[in-house]
Tab-separated table of C-alpha atoms and ligand atoms in Angstrom:
chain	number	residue	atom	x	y	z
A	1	UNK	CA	8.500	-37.975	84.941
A	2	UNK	CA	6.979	-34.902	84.875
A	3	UNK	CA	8.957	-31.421	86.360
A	4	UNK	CA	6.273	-28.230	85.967
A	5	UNK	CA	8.175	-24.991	85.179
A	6	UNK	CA	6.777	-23.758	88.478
A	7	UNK	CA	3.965	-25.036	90.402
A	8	UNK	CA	2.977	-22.890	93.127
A	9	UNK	CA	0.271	-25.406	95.138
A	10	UNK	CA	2.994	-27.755	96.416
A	11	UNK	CA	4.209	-24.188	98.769
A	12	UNK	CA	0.522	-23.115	99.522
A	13	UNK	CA	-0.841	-26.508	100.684
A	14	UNK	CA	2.194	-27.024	102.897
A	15	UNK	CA	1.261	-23.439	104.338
A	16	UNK	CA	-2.527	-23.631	104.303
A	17	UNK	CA	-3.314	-24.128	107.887
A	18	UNK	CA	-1.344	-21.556	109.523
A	19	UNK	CA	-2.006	-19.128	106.227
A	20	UNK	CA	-6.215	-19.715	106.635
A	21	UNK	CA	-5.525	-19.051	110.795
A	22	UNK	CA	-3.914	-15.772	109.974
A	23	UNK	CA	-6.233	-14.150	107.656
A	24	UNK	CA	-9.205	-15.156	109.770
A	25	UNK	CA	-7.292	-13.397	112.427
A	26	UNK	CA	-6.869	-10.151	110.054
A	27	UNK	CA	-10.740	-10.557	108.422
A	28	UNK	CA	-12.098	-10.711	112.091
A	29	UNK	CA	-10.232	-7.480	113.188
A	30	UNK	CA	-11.232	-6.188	110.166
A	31	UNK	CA	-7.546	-4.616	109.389
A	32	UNK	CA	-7.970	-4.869	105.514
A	33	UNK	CA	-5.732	-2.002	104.354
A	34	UNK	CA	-2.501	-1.514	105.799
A	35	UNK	CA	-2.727	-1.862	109.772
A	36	UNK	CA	-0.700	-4.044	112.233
A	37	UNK	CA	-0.002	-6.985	109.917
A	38	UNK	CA	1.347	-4.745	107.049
A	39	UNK	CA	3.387	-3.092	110.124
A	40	UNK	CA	4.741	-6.360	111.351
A	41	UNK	CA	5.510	-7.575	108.333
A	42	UNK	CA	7.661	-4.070	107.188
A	43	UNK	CA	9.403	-4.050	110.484
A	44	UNK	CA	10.286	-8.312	110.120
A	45	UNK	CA	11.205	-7.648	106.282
A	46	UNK	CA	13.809	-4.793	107.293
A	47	UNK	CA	15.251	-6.587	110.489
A	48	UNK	CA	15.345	-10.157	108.456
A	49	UNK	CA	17.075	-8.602	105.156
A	50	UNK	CA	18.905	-5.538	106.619
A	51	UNK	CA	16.961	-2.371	105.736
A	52	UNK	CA	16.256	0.788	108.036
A	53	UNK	CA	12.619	0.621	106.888
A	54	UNK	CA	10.150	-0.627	104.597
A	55	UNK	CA	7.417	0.549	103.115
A	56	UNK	CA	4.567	-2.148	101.858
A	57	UNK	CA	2.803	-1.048	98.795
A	58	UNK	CA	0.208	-3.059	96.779
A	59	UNK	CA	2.578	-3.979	93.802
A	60	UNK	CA	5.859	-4.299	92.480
A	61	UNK	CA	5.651	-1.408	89.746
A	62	UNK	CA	3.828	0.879	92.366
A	63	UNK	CA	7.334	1.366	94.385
A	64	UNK	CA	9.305	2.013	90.759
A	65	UNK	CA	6.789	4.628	90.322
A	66	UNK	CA	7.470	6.143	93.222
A	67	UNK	CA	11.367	5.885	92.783
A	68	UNK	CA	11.272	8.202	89.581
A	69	UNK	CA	9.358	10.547	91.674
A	70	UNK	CA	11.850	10.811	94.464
A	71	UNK	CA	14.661	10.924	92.034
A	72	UNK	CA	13.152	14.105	90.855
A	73	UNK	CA	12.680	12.259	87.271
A	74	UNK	CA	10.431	14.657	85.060
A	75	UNK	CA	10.368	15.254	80.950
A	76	UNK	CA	13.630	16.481	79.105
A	77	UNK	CA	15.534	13.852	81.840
A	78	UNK	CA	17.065	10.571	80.484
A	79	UNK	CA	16.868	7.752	82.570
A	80	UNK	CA	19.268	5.091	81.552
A	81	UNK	CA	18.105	1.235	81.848
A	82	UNK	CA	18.415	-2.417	81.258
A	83	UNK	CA	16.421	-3.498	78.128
A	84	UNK	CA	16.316	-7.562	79.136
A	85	UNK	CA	14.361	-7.350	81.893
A	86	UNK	CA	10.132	-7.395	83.041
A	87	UNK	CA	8.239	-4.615	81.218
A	88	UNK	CA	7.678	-2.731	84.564
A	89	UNK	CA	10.893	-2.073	85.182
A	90	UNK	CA	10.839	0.912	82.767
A	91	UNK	CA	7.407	2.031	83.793
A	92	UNK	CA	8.337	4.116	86.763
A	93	UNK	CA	10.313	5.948	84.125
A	94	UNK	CA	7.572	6.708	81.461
A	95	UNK	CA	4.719	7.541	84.297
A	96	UNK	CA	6.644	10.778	84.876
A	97	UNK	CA	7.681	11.459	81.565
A	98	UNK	CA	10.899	10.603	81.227
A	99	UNK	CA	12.407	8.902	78.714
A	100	UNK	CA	14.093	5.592	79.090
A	101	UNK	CA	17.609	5.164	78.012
A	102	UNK	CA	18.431	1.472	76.646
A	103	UNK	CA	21.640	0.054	77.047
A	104	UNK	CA	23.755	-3.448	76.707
A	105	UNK	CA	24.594	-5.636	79.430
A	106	UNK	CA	27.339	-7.677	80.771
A	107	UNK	CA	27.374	-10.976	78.804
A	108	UNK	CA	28.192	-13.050	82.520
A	109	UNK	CA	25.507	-11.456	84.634
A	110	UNK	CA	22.706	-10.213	81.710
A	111	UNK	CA	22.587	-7.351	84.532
A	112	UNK	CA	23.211	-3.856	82.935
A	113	UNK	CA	26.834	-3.078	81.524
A	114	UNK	CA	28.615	-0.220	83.346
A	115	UNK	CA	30.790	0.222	80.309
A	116	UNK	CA	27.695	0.795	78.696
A	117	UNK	CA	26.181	3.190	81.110
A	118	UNK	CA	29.301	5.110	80.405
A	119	UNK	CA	28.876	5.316	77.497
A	120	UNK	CA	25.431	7.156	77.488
A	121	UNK	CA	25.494	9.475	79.558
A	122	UNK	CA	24.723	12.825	78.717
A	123	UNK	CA	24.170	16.059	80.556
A	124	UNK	CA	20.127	14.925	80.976
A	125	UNK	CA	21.221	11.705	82.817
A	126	UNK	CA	19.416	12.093	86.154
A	127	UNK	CA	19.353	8.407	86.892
A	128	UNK	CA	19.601	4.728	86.268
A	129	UNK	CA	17.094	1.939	87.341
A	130	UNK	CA	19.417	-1.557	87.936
A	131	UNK	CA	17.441	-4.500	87.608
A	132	UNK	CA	19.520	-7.477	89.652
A	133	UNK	CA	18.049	-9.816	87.222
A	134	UNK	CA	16.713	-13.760	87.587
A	135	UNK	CA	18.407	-12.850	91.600
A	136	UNK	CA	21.550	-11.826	90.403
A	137	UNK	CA	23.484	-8.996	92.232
A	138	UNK	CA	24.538	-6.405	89.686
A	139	UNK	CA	27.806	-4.853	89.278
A	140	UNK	CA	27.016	-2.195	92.038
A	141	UNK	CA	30.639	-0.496	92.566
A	142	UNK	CA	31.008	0.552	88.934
A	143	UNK	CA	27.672	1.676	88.788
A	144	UNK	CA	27.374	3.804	91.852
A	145	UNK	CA	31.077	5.216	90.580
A	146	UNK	CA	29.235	7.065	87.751
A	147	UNK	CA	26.336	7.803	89.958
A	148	UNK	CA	28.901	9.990	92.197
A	149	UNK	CA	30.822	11.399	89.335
A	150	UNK	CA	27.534	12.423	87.407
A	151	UNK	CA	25.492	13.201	90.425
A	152	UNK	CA	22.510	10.339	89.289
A	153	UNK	CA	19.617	8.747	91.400
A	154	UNK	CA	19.996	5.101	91.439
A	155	UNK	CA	16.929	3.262	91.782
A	156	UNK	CA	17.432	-0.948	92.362
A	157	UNK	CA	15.007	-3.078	90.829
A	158	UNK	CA	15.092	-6.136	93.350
A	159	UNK	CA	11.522	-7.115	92.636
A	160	UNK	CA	13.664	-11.032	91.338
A	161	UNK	CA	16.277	-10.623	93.781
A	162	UNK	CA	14.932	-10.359	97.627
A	163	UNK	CA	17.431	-11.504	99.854
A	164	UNK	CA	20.509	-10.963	97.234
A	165	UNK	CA	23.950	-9.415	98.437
A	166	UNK	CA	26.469	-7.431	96.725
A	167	UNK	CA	29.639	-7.653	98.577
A	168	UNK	CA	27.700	-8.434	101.780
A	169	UNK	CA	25.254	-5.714	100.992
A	170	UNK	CA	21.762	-6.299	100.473
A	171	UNK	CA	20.317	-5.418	97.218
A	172	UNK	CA	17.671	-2.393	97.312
A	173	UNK	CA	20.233	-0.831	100.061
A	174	UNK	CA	23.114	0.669	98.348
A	175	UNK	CA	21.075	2.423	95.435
A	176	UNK	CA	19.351	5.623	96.411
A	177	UNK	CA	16.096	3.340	96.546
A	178	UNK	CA	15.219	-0.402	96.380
A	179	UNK	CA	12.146	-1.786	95.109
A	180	UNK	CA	10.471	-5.155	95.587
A	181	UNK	CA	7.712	-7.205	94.268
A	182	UNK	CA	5.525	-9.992	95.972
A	183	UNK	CA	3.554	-10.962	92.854
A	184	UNK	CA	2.916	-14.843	93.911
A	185	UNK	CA	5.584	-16.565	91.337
A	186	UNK	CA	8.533	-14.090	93.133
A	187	UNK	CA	11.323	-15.845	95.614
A	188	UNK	CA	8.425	-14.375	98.347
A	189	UNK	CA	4.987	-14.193	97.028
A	190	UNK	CA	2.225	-12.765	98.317
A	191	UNK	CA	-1.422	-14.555	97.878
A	192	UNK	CA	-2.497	-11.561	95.340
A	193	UNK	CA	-0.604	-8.244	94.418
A	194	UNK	CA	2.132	-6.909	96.495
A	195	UNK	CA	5.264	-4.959	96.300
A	196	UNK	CA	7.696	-2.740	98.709
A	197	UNK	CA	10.440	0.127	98.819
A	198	UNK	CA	13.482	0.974	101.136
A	199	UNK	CA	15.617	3.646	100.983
A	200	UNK	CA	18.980	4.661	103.121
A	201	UNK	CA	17.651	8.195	103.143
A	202	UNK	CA	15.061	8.978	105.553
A	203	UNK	CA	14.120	11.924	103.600
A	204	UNK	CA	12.881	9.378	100.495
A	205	UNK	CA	11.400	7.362	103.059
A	206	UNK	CA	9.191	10.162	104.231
A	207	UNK	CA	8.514	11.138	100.507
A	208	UNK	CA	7.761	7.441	99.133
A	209	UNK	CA	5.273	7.528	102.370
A	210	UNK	CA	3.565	10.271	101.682
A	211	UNK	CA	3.367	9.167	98.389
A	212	UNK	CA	2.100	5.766	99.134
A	213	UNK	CA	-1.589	7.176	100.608
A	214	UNK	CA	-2.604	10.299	98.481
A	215	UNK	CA	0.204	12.501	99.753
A	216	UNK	CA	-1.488	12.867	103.385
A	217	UNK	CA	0.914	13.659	106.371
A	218	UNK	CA	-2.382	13.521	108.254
A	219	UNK	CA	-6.215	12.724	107.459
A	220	UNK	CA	-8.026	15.235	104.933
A	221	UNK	CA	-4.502	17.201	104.666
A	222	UNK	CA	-2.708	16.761	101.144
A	223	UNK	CA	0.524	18.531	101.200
A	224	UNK	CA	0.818	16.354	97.309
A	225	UNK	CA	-0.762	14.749	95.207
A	226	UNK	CA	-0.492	11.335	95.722
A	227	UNK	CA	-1.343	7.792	95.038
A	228	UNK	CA	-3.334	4.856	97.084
A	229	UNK	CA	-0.438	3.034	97.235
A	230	UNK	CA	-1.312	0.742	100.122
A	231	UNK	CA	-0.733	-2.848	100.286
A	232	UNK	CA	-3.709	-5.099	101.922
A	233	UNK	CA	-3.617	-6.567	105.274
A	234	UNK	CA	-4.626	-9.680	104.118
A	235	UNK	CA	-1.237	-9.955	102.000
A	236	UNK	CA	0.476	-8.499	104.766
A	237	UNK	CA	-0.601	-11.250	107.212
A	238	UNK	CA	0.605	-14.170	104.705
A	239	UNK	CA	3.953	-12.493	103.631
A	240	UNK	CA	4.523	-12.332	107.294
A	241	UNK	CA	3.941	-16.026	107.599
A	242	UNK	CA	6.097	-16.850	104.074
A	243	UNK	CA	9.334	-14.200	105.050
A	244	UNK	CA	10.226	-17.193	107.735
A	245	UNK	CA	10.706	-19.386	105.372
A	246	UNK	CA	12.422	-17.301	102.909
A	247	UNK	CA	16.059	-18.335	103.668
A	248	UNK	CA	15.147	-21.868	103.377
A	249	UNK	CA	13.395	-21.514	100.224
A	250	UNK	CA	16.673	-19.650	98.870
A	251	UNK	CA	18.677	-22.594	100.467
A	252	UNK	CA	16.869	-24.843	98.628
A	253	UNK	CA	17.408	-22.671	95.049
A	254	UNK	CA	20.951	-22.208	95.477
A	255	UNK	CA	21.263	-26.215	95.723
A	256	UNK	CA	19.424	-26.911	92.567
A	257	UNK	CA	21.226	-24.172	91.053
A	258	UNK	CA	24.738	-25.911	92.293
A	259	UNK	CA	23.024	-29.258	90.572
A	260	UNK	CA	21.997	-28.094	87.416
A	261	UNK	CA	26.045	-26.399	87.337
A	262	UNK	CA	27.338	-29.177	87.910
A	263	UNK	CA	25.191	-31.841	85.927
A	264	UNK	CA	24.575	-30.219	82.752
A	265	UNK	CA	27.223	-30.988	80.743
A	266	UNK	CA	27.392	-29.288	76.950
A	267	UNK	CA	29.817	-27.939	74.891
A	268	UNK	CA	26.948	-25.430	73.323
A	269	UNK	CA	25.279	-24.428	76.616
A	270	UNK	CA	26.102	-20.946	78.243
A	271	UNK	CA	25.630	-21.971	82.132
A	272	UNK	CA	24.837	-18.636	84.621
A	273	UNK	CA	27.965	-17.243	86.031
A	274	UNK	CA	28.025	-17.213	90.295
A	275	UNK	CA	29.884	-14.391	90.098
A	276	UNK	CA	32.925	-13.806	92.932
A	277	UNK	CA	31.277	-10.881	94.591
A	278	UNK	CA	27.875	-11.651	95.503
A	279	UNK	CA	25.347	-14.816	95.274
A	280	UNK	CA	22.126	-15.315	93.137
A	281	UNK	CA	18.747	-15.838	94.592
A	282	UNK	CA	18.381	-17.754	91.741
A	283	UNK	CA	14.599	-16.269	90.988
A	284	UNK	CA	15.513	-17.913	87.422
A	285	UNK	CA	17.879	-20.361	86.384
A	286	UNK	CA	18.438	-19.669	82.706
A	287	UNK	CA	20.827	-20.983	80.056
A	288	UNK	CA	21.561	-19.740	76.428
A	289	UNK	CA	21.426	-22.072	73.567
A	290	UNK	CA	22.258	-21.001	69.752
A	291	UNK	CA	18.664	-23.998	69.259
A	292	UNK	CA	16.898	-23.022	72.309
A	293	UNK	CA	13.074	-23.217	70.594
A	294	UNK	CA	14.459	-27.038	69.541
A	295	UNK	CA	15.532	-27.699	72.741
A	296	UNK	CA	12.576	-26.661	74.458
A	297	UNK	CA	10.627	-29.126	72.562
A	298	UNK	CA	13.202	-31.603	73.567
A	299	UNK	CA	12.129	-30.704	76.853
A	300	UNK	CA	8.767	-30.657	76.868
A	301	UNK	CA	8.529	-34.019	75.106
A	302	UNK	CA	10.775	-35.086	78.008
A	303	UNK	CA	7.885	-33.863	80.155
A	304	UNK	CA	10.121	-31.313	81.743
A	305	UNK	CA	8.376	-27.507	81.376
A	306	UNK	CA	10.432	-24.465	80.642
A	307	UNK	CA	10.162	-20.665	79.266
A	308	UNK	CA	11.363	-18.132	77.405
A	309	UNK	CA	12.361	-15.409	79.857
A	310	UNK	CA	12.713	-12.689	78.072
A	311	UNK	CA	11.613	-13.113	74.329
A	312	UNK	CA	11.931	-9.613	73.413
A	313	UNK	CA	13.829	-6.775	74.842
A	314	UNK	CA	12.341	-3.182	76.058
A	315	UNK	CA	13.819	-1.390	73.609
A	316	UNK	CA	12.005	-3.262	70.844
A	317	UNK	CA	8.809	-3.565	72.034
A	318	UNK	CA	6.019	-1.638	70.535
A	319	UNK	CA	5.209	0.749	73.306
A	320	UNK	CA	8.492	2.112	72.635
A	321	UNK	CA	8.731	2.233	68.957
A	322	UNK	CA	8.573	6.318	69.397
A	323	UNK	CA	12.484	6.163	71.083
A	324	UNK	CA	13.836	4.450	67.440
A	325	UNK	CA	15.439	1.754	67.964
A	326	UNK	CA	16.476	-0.523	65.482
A	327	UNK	CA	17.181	-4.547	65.747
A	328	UNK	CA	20.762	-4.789	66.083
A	329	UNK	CA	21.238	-2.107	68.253
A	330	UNK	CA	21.327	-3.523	71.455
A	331	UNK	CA	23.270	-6.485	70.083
A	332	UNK	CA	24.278	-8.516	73.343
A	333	UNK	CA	20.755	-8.206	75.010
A	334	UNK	CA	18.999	-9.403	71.964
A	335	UNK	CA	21.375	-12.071	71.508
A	336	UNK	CA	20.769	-13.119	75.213
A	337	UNK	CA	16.450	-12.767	74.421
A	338	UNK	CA	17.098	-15.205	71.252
A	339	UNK	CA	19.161	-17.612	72.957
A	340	UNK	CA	17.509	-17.720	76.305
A	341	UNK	CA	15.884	-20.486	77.580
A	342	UNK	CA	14.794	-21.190	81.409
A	343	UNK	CA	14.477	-24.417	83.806
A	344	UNK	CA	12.016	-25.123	86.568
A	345	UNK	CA	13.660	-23.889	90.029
A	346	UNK	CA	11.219	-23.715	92.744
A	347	UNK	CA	11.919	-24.676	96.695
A	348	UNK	CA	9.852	-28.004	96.347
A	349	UNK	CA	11.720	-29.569	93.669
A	350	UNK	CA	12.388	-33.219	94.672
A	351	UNK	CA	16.305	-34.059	93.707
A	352	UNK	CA	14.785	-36.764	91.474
A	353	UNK	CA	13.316	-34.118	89.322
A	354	UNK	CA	16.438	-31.911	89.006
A	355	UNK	CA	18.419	-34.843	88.212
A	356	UNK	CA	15.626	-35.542	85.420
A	357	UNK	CA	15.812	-32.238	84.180
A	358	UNK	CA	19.559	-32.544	84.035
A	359	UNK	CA	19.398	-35.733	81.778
A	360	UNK	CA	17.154	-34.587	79.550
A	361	UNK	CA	19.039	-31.442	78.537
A	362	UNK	CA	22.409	-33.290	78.569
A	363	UNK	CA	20.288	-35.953	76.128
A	364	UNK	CA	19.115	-33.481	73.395
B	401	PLP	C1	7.688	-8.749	88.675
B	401	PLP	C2	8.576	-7.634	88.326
B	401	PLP	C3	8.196	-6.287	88.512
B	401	PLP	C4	6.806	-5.807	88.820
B	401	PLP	O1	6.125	-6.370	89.790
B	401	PLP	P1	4.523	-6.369	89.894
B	401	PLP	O2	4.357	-6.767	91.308
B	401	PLP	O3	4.022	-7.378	88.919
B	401	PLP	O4	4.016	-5.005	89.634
B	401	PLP	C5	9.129	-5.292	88.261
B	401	PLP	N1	10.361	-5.590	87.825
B	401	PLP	C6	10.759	-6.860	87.616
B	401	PLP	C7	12.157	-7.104	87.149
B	401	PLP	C8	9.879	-7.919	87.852
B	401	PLP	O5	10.295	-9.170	87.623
């Protein structure tokens, strides 16, 4: 039997007709940079998931750009951050200047460690970027503790975790600013680039919008200089379509998820952690394993696909070589990036193929 690590057809087809319909709509009325279907689509995204307003930009690192800016972020300001996460995640930080901060996280969650935020700050802390990792809520009441003591911007990284709560919460809501990604392998994916940012302040709001089309409160007036931010209409028109199905799709992860808890049975597995006070989107489901590039070949022989999500931390990746760290430093994050290993979980998973997957790593 073969199980793909993801294969994205199986959702397109299924959507194809009503997709197609839509973006003739959108190509006929010619709306092909923001316009009514990005509209609809912010307005149905903040009433679905529980935001005051979104903004729809044309990527996922676009909004953590944007972030650093409203946070005030500039050189001399240290920026504490998660090293095991997606590369972009600390580019919102280095576009202004600032410098990114690497620390450890929590061994259960592989979100960032609030012990270790502690830990580092200094008086140049002006903010932290959480990244609620593979759709897993981060501790957010520890962290948004030192955010009041120490007066830091915290900007949420949700671009794996739409449609994640903490405590009830939604992720991207109790941070100073939220960001999202609809890069076509996310929980929602657009057909092309896409990305978005919410705020609880309406002041960042109206910032991160002015921001988002070359810093123009009206036409040929720049009170900033800004960025073309924009996200298409044509991606606007099919994440409109997709958001509807978006709490079936997480349905349907959360079950697999439950399976693969409950069916893989090993003494040297680490399993995820559901932990008490919030549920994973499950945007990965990843185990640890001390022979993970053995069992991967297991795997594949097994025809089941799988991948290494992350295989090397921020803080020791070669853009960064300037900031000095040394392996070792970061010692539960690199042990997590050497151990790592991830199954397929995607909505249209038949139950015969989870149950395959599940045999083949309890058989290695
Ligand atoms: C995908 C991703 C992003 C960036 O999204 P793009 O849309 O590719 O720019 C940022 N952070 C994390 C954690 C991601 O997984």
């Amino acid at each position: 039997m073969k199980v793909p690590f993801l294969d994205l057809k199986l959702q397109h087809q299924a959507l194809r007709t009503e997709v197609l319909a839509a973006l003739a709509e959108t190509y006929d009325a010619t709306r092909f940079c923001l316009g009514k279907d990005v509209e609809d689509f912010e307005k149905a995204f903040s009433a679905t998931l529980g935001y005051p307003r979104t903004l729809g930009m044309n990527s996922g690192t676009s909004p953590l750009h944007i972030a650093s800016l409203c946070g005030g972020f500039g050189p001399g300001d240290e920026i504490i951050t998660t090293p095991f996460t997606f590369a972009s995640s600390c580019w919102g930080i280095s576009y202004v200047g600032a410098t990114p901060v690497f620390v450890d996280i929590d061994a259960d969650t592989w979100c960032i460690s609030s012990a270790a935020i502690a830990k580092a700050i200094t008086p140049k802390t002006k903010g932290i970027v959480v990244v609620h990792i593979f759709g897993q809520p981060a501790r957010m009441d520890e962290i948004m503790a030192l955010a009041r003591q120490h007066k830091l911007f915290i900007v949420e990284d949700c671009a794996q975790s739409v449609g994640a709560q903490y405590k009830g919460q939604p992720v991207g809501g109790i941070g100073d600013c939220g960001t999202f990604s609809f890069y076509p392998t996310k929980n929602l994916g657009g057909c092309g680039e896409g990305g978005a940012f919410v705020s609880k302040h309406p002041a960042v709001m109206d910032q991160a919008q002015l921001l988002r089309v070359h810093g123009s409160p009206k036409r040929y007036l720049h009170t900033e200089v800004g960025f073309n931010f924009r996200m298409d209409g044509f991606q606007g028109a099919v994440l409109n379509i997709k958001l509807k199905q978006l709490a079936k799709w997480t349905a349907r992860r959360r079950a697999i998820a439950a399976k693969y808890l409950a069916g893989i049975k090993r003494s040297d597995v680490q399993l995820p952690v559901v932990p008490a006070y919030g549920e994973s989107v499950w945007h990965q489901f990843t185990l640890l394993h001390p022979q993970r590039d053995a069992l991967r070949v297991h795997l594949e022989k097994s025809g089941v696909g799988t991948e290494i999500i992350y295989p090397g931390p921020m803080h020791l990746q070669p853009c960064y070589a300037s900031l000095g760290y040394q392996p070792g430093s970061i010692s539960v994050a690199e042990s997590t990036s050497a151990r790592c290993v991830s199954l397929p979980i995607f909505p249209e998973l038949t139950d015969e193929q989870v149950e395959h997957v599940i045999q083949s790593v309890n058989r290695f």
